[in-house]
Amino acid sequence: MDTKKVWFITGASKGLGLILAKQLLSKGQQVAATSRSLESLEKEIPQTENFLPLEVNIVDEKSTQKAVNKAVETFGRIDVVVNNAGYAQLGTLEELNDEESRKNFDVNVFGALNVIRSVMPQLRQQKKGHIINISSIAGFNGMYAGVGIYCATKFALAGLSEALAAEVKEFGINTTIVYPGTLRTNFLESSSVGVPKAPIAEYTEGRRIVDLHIDVLNGTQQGDPEKVAHALIELSDMENPPLHLFLGSDSFELAQNKIKIVEQDLQQYEKLSLSTDF
């Protein structure tokens, strides 16, 4: 990293967010890090002049605005924003109730929107900055039974990020959607994953996928979060960073599979697709 940057990272008390914050601080970068619990941040990361721990409820716009203001007041600017906070709500679409579904959207989508709205005036004034939204390969390839709502939140985050990129380009601000594959963090532990309150036994494939995530994948994920954090730092130093970045061999392969399916549908149904114009 050639110059010192100010990073604003949500969900930084554990998992990828914590690992990224630690790597940045070890390189002398300035980090404003948010968590629902200030105590958890202070426990994980020793206090230094380059570190600003912030207790934030990202679903509360006033809370995110207060945190952004404090970061700018402390460090003078914000260079890189990482919308990392989120959790996985498992369960089939039928068995999840409205509260379970909306809560996942509140955190994964509207939480990120709150941060974006709060930070954009500062980035526009600077006429530079980089917003990195952590989606998931499940936000590009959603063909998994029992993960539909989580996929929907990550697809939404990717979609708004594409629009954001078009909107903020004129201000010299970059946007990147990051699609990690499975990462060996605590993401699949009870504190970061939701299971349906009223499961429906008939959904055998949905049950299998939910059980697979909790009982098998947890602790055996092939993605190395240390390497992902390093990749995010490398991303931040690019002069022309990509809009879409797939991280992990599983993510890369699943993205290619999705693209092939779409290409096949385009080719097979081209005549029907082109038949609806005036």
mmCIF file of C-alpha atoms in Angstrom:
data_model
loop_
_atom_site.group_PDB
_atom_site.id
_atom_site.type_symbol
_atom_site.label_atom_id
_atom_site.label_comp_id
_atom_site.label_asym_id
_atom_site.label_seq_id
_atom_site.Cartn_x
_atom_site.Cartn_y
_atom_site.Cartn_z
ATOM 1 C CA MET A 1 0.000 0.000 0.000
ATOM 2 C CA ASP A 2 1.597 3.228 -1.160
ATOM 3 C CA THR A 3 -0.297 5.743 0.946
ATOM 4 C CA LYS A 4 -2.110 5.769 4.246
ATOM 5 C CA LYS A 5 -5.857 5.383 3.875
ATOM 6 C CA VAL A 6 -8.800 5.784 6.220
ATOM 7 C CA TRP A 7 -11.055 2.722 6.206
ATOM 8 C CA PHE A 8 -14.629 2.490 7.501
ATOM 9 C CA ILE A 9 -15.554 -1.171 8.091
ATOM 10 C CA THR A 10 -18.869 -2.503 9.374
ATOM 11 C CA GLY A 11 -19.228 -5.788 11.221
ATOM 12 C CA ALA A 12 -15.615 -5.688 12.384
ATOM 13 C CA SER A 13 -15.740 -7.505 15.728
ATOM 14 C CA LYS A 14 -15.421 -10.960 14.162
ATOM 15 C CA GLY A 15 -14.881 -12.869 10.945
ATOM 16 C CA LEU A 16 -13.661 -11.164 7.791
ATOM 17 C CA GLY A 17 -14.240 -7.661 9.149
ATOM 18 C CA LEU A 18 -12.014 -8.282 12.164
ATOM 19 C CA ILE A 19 -9.285 -9.930 10.104
ATOM 20 C CA LEU A 20 -9.313 -7.048 7.610
ATOM 21 C CA ALA A 21 -9.129 -4.448 10.383
ATOM 22 C CA LYS A 22 -6.169 -6.207 12.006
ATOM 23 C CA GLN A 23 -4.285 -6.501 8.723
ATOM 24 C CA LEU A 24 -4.824 -2.827 7.959
ATOM 25 C CA LEU A 25 -3.698 -1.686 11.405
ATOM 26 C CA SER A 26 -0.567 -3.839 11.130
ATOM 27 C CA LYS A 27 0.255 -1.879 7.956
ATOM 28 C CA GLY A 28 -0.194 1.477 9.673
ATOM 29 C CA GLN A 29 -3.560 2.260 8.105
ATOM 30 C CA GLN A 30 -6.330 4.142 9.921
ATOM 31 C CA VAL A 31 -9.446 2.141 10.683
ATOM 32 C CA ALA A 32 -12.888 3.139 11.922
ATOM 33 C CA ALA A 33 -14.576 -0.147 12.777
ATOM 34 C CA THR A 34 -18.181 -0.738 13.748
ATOM 35 C CA SER A 35 -19.936 -3.412 15.757
ATOM 36 C CA ARG A 36 -23.164 -3.744 17.690
ATOM 37 C CA SER A 37 -20.968 -4.077 20.790
ATOM 38 C CA LEU A 38 -18.180 -1.611 21.549
ATOM 39 C CA GLU A 39 -16.855 -4.004 24.165
ATOM 40 C CA SER A 40 -16.345 -6.768 21.602
ATOM 41 C CA LEU A 41 -14.288 -4.457 19.376
ATOM 42 C CA GLU A 42 -12.141 -3.206 22.227
ATOM 43 C CA LYS A 43 -11.599 -6.786 23.375
ATOM 44 C CA GLU A 44 -10.404 -7.963 19.960
ATOM 45 C CA ILE A 45 -8.296 -4.963 18.904
ATOM 46 C CA PRO A 46 -5.974 -2.983 21.227
ATOM 47 C CA GLN A 47 -6.607 0.742 21.224
ATOM 48 C CA THR A 48 -4.164 2.802 19.152
ATOM 49 C CA GLU A 49 -4.299 6.234 17.579
ATOM 50 C CA ASN A 50 -5.049 4.598 14.221
ATOM 51 C CA PHE A 51 -8.047 2.641 15.498
ATOM 52 C CA LEU A 52 -11.516 4.050 16.173
ATOM 53 C CA PRO A 53 -13.993 1.509 17.584
ATOM 54 C CA LEU A 54 -17.627 2.504 17.078
ATOM 55 C CA GLU A 55 -20.778 0.971 18.530
ATOM 56 C CA VAL A 56 -23.285 1.125 15.703
ATOM 57 C CA ASN A 57 -26.705 -0.269 14.891
ATOM 58 C CA ILE A 58 -26.536 -0.228 11.103
ATOM 59 C CA VAL A 59 -30.321 -0.560 10.716
ATOM 60 C CA ASP A 60 -30.620 2.828 12.466
ATOM 61 C CA GLU A 61 -29.738 5.652 10.065
ATOM 62 C CA LYS A 62 -29.005 8.066 12.924
ATOM 63 C CA SER A 63 -26.559 5.567 14.411
ATOM 64 C CA THR A 64 -24.676 5.117 11.125
ATOM 65 C CA GLN A 65 -24.571 8.871 10.501
ATOM 66 C CA LYS A 66 -23.173 9.496 13.966
ATOM 67 C CA ALA A 67 -20.459 6.903 13.355
ATOM 68 C CA VAL A 68 -19.490 8.359 9.986
ATOM 69 C CA ASN A 69 -19.330 11.849 11.475
ATOM 70 C CA LYS A 70 -17.091 10.591 14.278
ATOM 71 C CA ALA A 71 -14.768 8.869 11.801
ATOM 72 C CA VAL A 72 -14.400 12.052 9.729
ATOM 73 C CA GLU A 73 -13.938 14.129 12.875
ATOM 74 C CA THR A 74 -11.193 11.765 14.070
ATOM 75 C CA PHE A 75 -9.305 11.042 10.839
ATOM 76 C CA GLY A 76 -10.316 13.961 8.600
ATOM 77 C CA ARG A 77 -11.713 11.864 5.748
ATOM 78 C CA ILE A 78 -12.838 8.382 4.676
ATOM 79 C CA ASP A 79 -11.144 6.688 1.734
ATOM 80 C CA VAL A 80 -12.524 3.145 1.695
ATOM 81 C CA VAL A 81 -15.920 1.963 2.936
ATOM 82 C CA VAL A 82 -16.448 -1.771 3.447
ATOM 83 C CA ASN A 83 -20.051 -2.831 3.976
ATOM 84 C CA ASN A 84 -19.265 -6.164 5.577
ATOM 85 C CA ALA A 85 -21.901 -6.541 8.314
ATOM 86 C CA GLY A 86 -24.525 -9.178 7.645
ATOM 87 C CA TYR A 87 -25.778 -12.636 8.477
ATOM 88 C CA ALA A 88 -27.256 -15.678 6.747
ATOM 89 C CA GLN A 89 -30.922 -16.491 7.195
ATOM 90 C CA LEU A 90 -31.441 -20.118 6.224
ATOM 91 C CA GLY A 91 -34.769 -21.768 5.440
ATOM 92 C CA THR A 92 -37.080 -22.245 2.469
ATOM 93 C CA LEU A 93 -39.201 -19.347 1.281
ATOM 94 C CA GLU A 94 -42.438 -20.905 2.509
ATOM 95 C CA GLU A 95 -41.288 -21.726 6.016
ATOM 96 C CA LEU A 96 -39.685 -18.371 6.849
ATOM 97 C CA ASN A 97 -42.151 -15.904 8.309
ATOM 98 C CA ASP A 98 -42.345 -12.228 7.402
ATOM 99 C CA GLU A 99 -40.354 -11.110 10.443
ATOM 100 C CA GLU A 100 -37.479 -13.506 9.720
ATOM 101 C CA SER A 101 -37.302 -12.441 6.079
ATOM 102 C CA ARG A 102 -37.536 -8.706 6.691
ATOM 103 C CA LYS A 103 -34.919 -8.791 9.439
ATOM 104 C CA ASN A 104 -32.399 -10.293 7.020
ATOM 105 C CA PHE A 105 -33.164 -7.545 4.496
ATOM 106 C CA ASP A 106 -32.929 -4.884 7.207
ATOM 107 C CA VAL A 107 -29.376 -5.890 8.109
ATOM 108 C CA ASN A 108 -27.940 -7.068 4.795
ATOM 109 C CA VAL A 109 -29.534 -4.481 2.495
ATOM 110 C CA PHE A 110 -30.938 -1.503 4.374
ATOM 111 C CA GLY A 111 -28.004 -1.502 6.791
ATOM 112 C CA ALA A 112 -25.615 -1.115 3.863
ATOM 113 C CA LEU A 113 -27.878 1.568 2.371
ATOM 114 C CA ASN A 114 -27.769 3.512 5.628
ATOM 115 C CA VAL A 115 -23.987 3.477 5.570
ATOM 116 C CA ILE A 116 -23.887 4.509 1.902
ATOM 117 C CA ARG A 117 -26.297 7.410 2.463
ATOM 118 C CA SER A 118 -24.345 8.515 5.510
ATOM 119 C CA VAL A 119 -20.926 8.450 3.867
ATOM 120 C CA MET A 120 -21.742 9.773 0.388
ATOM 121 C CA PRO A 121 -21.777 13.505 1.278
ATOM 122 C CA GLN A 122 -18.199 13.167 2.540
ATOM 123 C CA LEU A 123 -17.051 11.163 -0.488
ATOM 124 C CA ARG A 124 -18.728 13.595 -2.894
ATOM 125 C CA GLN A 125 -17.012 16.497 -1.185
ATOM 126 C CA GLN A 126 -13.653 14.722 -1.457
ATOM 127 C CA LYS A 127 -14.403 13.709 -5.068
ATOM 128 C CA LYS A 128 -12.786 10.350 -4.386
ATOM 129 C CA GLY A 129 -13.318 7.171 -2.444
ATOM 130 C CA HIS A 130 -14.071 3.486 -2.855
ATOM 131 C CA ILE A 131 -17.184 1.682 -1.639
ATOM 132 C CA ILE A 132 -16.727 -2.074 -1.318
ATOM 133 C CA ASN A 133 -19.929 -4.016 -0.728
ATOM 134 C CA ILE A 134 -19.455 -7.580 0.486
ATOM 135 C CA SER A 135 -22.097 -9.646 -1.259
ATOM 136 C CA SER A 136 -21.657 -13.412 -1.686
ATOM 137 C CA ILE A 137 -21.548 -15.872 -4.534
ATOM 138 C CA ALA A 138 -25.119 -16.470 -3.336
ATOM 139 C CA GLY A 139 -25.777 -12.944 -4.608
ATOM 140 C CA PHE A 140 -24.916 -14.011 -8.162
ATOM 141 C CA ASN A 141 -25.841 -17.683 -8.305
ATOM 142 C CA GLY A 142 -28.960 -18.264 -6.225
ATOM 143 C CA MET A 143 -29.777 -21.837 -7.140
ATOM 144 C CA TYR A 144 -29.692 -23.243 -3.631
ATOM 145 C CA ALA A 145 -32.743 -24.690 -1.891
ATOM 146 C CA GLY A 146 -33.148 -23.371 1.638
ATOM 147 C CA VAL A 147 -31.098 -20.204 1.172
ATOM 148 C CA GLY A 148 -33.554 -18.092 -0.829
ATOM 149 C CA ILE A 149 -33.965 -15.090 1.458
ATOM 150 C CA TYR A 150 -30.235 -14.772 2.075
ATOM 151 C CA CYS A 151 -29.649 -15.024 -1.679
ATOM 152 C CA ALA A 152 -32.284 -12.347 -2.249
ATOM 153 C CA THR A 153 -30.565 -9.934 0.146
ATOM 154 C CA LYS A 154 -27.218 -10.436 -1.547
ATOM 155 C CA PHE A 155 -28.720 -10.108 -5.035
ATOM 156 C CA ALA A 156 -30.301 -6.854 -3.842
ATOM 157 C CA LEU A 157 -26.965 -5.615 -2.521
ATOM 158 C CA ALA A 158 -25.334 -6.429 -5.852
ATOM 159 C CA GLY A 159 -28.099 -4.699 -7.793
ATOM 160 C CA LEU A 160 -27.999 -1.492 -5.791
ATOM 161 C CA SER A 161 -24.205 -1.543 -6.047
ATOM 162 C CA GLU A 162 -24.372 -1.597 -9.852
ATOM 163 C CA ALA A 163 -26.695 1.417 -9.764
ATOM 164 C CA LEU A 164 -24.466 3.121 -7.199
ATOM 165 C CA ALA A 165 -21.453 2.653 -9.471
ATOM 166 C CA ALA A 166 -23.280 4.443 -12.288
ATOM 167 C CA GLU A 167 -24.449 7.233 -9.977
ATOM 168 C CA VAL A 168 -21.156 8.061 -8.248
ATOM 169 C CA LYS A 169 -18.739 7.641 -11.143
ATOM 170 C CA GLU A 170 -18.978 11.353 -11.952
ATOM 171 C CA PHE A 171 -17.632 12.148 -8.473
ATOM 172 C CA GLY A 172 -14.522 10.018 -8.898
ATOM 173 C CA ILE A 173 -15.850 7.345 -6.523
ATOM 174 C CA ASN A 174 -15.324 3.649 -7.251
ATOM 175 C CA THR A 175 -17.716 0.843 -6.363
ATOM 176 C CA THR A 176 -16.927 -2.862 -6.141
ATOM 177 C CA ILE A 177 -19.216 -5.796 -5.404
ATOM 178 C CA VAL A 178 -17.252 -8.613 -3.798
ATOM 179 C CA TYR A 179 -18.648 -12.134 -4.115
ATOM 180 C CA PRO A 180 -16.740 -14.402 -1.707
ATOM 181 C CA GLY A 181 -17.238 -18.135 -1.720
ATOM 182 C CA THR A 182 -17.369 -20.018 1.563
ATOM 183 C CA LEU A 183 -14.937 -18.589 4.127
ATOM 184 C CA ARG A 184 -13.602 -20.404 7.148
ATOM 185 C CA THR A 185 -14.858 -17.898 9.721
ATOM 186 C CA ASN A 186 -17.559 -18.027 12.396
ATOM 187 C CA PHE A 187 -20.154 -16.976 9.792
ATOM 188 C CA LEU A 188 -22.084 -20.255 10.133
ATOM 189 C CA GLU A 189 -22.139 -20.217 13.932
ATOM 190 C CA SER A 190 -25.355 -19.424 15.783
ATOM 191 C CA SER A 191 -24.436 -15.754 16.264
ATOM 192 C CA SER A 192 -24.248 -15.196 12.497
ATOM 193 C CA VAL A 193 -26.860 -17.527 11.051
ATOM 194 C CA GLY A 194 -30.625 -17.776 11.417
ATOM 195 C CA VAL A 195 -32.650 -20.963 11.119
ATOM 196 C CA PRO A 196 -36.415 -21.118 10.546
ATOM 197 C CA LYS A 197 -38.627 -21.022 13.626
ATOM 198 C CA ALA A 198 -41.192 -23.269 11.923
ATOM 199 C CA PRO A 199 -39.403 -25.719 9.605
ATOM 200 C CA ILE A 200 -41.481 -27.767 7.171
ATOM 201 C CA ALA A 201 -40.300 -31.367 7.011
ATOM 202 C CA GLU A 202 -41.562 -31.947 3.476
ATOM 203 C CA TYR A 203 -38.794 -29.742 2.062
ATOM 204 C CA THR A 204 -36.192 -32.496 2.103
ATOM 205 C CA GLU A 205 -33.680 -30.688 -0.119
ATOM 206 C CA GLY A 206 -34.106 -27.473 1.841
ATOM 207 C CA ARG A 207 -33.548 -29.365 5.109
ATOM 208 C CA ARG A 208 -30.467 -31.031 3.637
ATOM 209 C CA ILE A 209 -28.929 -27.709 2.605
ATOM 210 C CA VAL A 210 -29.635 -26.096 5.979
ATOM 211 C CA ASP A 211 -28.154 -29.062 7.834
ATOM 212 C CA LEU A 212 -25.179 -29.105 5.461
ATOM 213 C CA HIS A 213 -24.338 -25.479 6.259
ATOM 214 C CA ILE A 214 -24.591 -25.914 10.016
ATOM 215 C CA ASP A 215 -23.300 -29.446 10.578
ATOM 216 C CA VAL A 216 -20.829 -30.023 7.736
ATOM 217 C CA LEU A 217 -19.607 -26.801 6.096
ATOM 218 C CA ASN A 218 -19.013 -24.926 9.345
ATOM 219 C CA GLY A 219 -15.295 -25.143 9.993
ATOM 220 C CA THR A 220 -14.468 -26.828 6.680
ATOM 221 C CA GLN A 221 -15.002 -23.922 4.267
ATOM 222 C CA GLN A 222 -12.266 -23.744 1.622
ATOM 223 C CA GLY A 223 -11.849 -19.966 1.587
ATOM 224 C CA ASP A 224 -9.035 -18.432 3.661
ATOM 225 C CA PRO A 225 -10.306 -15.157 5.208
ATOM 226 C CA GLU A 226 -6.729 -13.887 5.696
ATOM 227 C CA LYS A 227 -6.188 -14.134 1.938
ATOM 228 C CA VAL A 228 -9.559 -12.512 1.241
ATOM 229 C CA ALA A 229 -8.626 -9.576 3.471
ATOM 230 C CA HIS A 230 -5.321 -9.278 1.619
ATOM 231 C CA ALA A 231 -7.221 -9.292 -1.692
ATOM 232 C CA LEU A 232 -9.473 -6.456 -0.458
ATOM 233 C CA ILE A 233 -6.418 -4.390 0.425
ATOM 234 C CA GLU A 234 -4.948 -5.074 -3.014
ATOM 235 C CA LEU A 235 -8.314 -4.091 -4.526
ATOM 236 C CA SER A 236 -8.239 -0.754 -2.718
ATOM 237 C CA ASP A 237 -4.896 0.110 -4.329
ATOM 238 C CA MET A 238 -6.110 -0.429 -7.903
ATOM 239 C CA GLU A 239 -6.392 2.663 -10.062
ATOM 240 C CA ASN A 240 -9.329 1.160 -11.965
ATOM 241 C CA PRO A 241 -10.888 -1.463 -9.667
ATOM 242 C CA PRO A 242 -13.481 -3.915 -11.031
ATOM 243 C CA LEU A 243 -17.182 -3.547 -10.418
ATOM 244 C CA HIS A 244 -17.495 -7.322 -9.866
ATOM 245 C CA LEU A 245 -14.884 -9.342 -7.974
ATOM 246 C CA PHE A 246 -15.318 -13.059 -7.317
ATOM 247 C CA LEU A 247 -13.058 -14.442 -4.581
ATOM 248 C CA GLY A 248 -12.383 -18.138 -4.087
ATOM 249 C CA SER A 249 -12.279 -21.069 -6.498
ATOM 250 C CA ASP A 250 -15.804 -22.086 -5.486
ATOM 251 C CA SER A 251 -17.121 -18.599 -6.163
ATOM 252 C CA PHE A 252 -15.323 -18.421 -9.503
ATOM 253 C CA GLU A 253 -16.681 -21.791 -10.641
ATOM 254 C CA LEU A 254 -20.247 -21.074 -9.523
ATOM 255 C CA ALA A 255 -20.163 -17.711 -11.317
ATOM 256 C CA GLN A 256 -19.034 -19.408 -14.515
ATOM 257 C CA ASN A 257 -21.817 -22.001 -14.149
ATOM 258 C CA LYS A 258 -24.440 -19.270 -13.783
ATOM 259 C CA ILE A 259 -23.124 -17.403 -16.829
ATOM 260 C CA LYS A 260 -23.280 -20.600 -18.909
ATOM 261 C CA ILE A 261 -26.908 -21.189 -17.904
ATOM 262 C CA VAL A 262 -27.880 -17.630 -18.844
ATOM 263 C CA GLU A 263 -26.023 -17.878 -22.155
ATOM 264 C CA GLN A 264 -27.787 -21.149 -22.956
ATOM 265 C CA ASP A 265 -31.193 -19.618 -22.223
ATOM 266 C CA LEU A 266 -30.380 -16.585 -24.378
ATOM 267 C CA GLN A 267 -29.371 -18.758 -27.311
ATOM 268 C CA GLN A 268 -32.167 -21.316 -26.992
ATOM 269 C CA TYR A 269 -34.964 -18.780 -26.647
ATOM 270 C CA GLU A 270 -33.541 -15.967 -28.781
ATOM 271 C CA LYS A 271 -36.450 -16.061 -31.230
ATOM 272 C CA LEU A 272 -39.044 -15.741 -28.456
ATOM 273 C CA SER A 273 -37.003 -13.052 -26.701
ATOM 274 C CA LEU A 274 -36.830 -10.907 -29.836
ATOM 275 C CA SER A 275 -40.482 -11.425 -30.791
ATOM 276 C CA THR A 276 -41.993 -8.827 -28.456
ATOM 277 C CA ASP A 277 -40.787 -5.580 -30.023
ATOM 278 C CA PHE A 278 -43.137 -3.353 -32.036
#
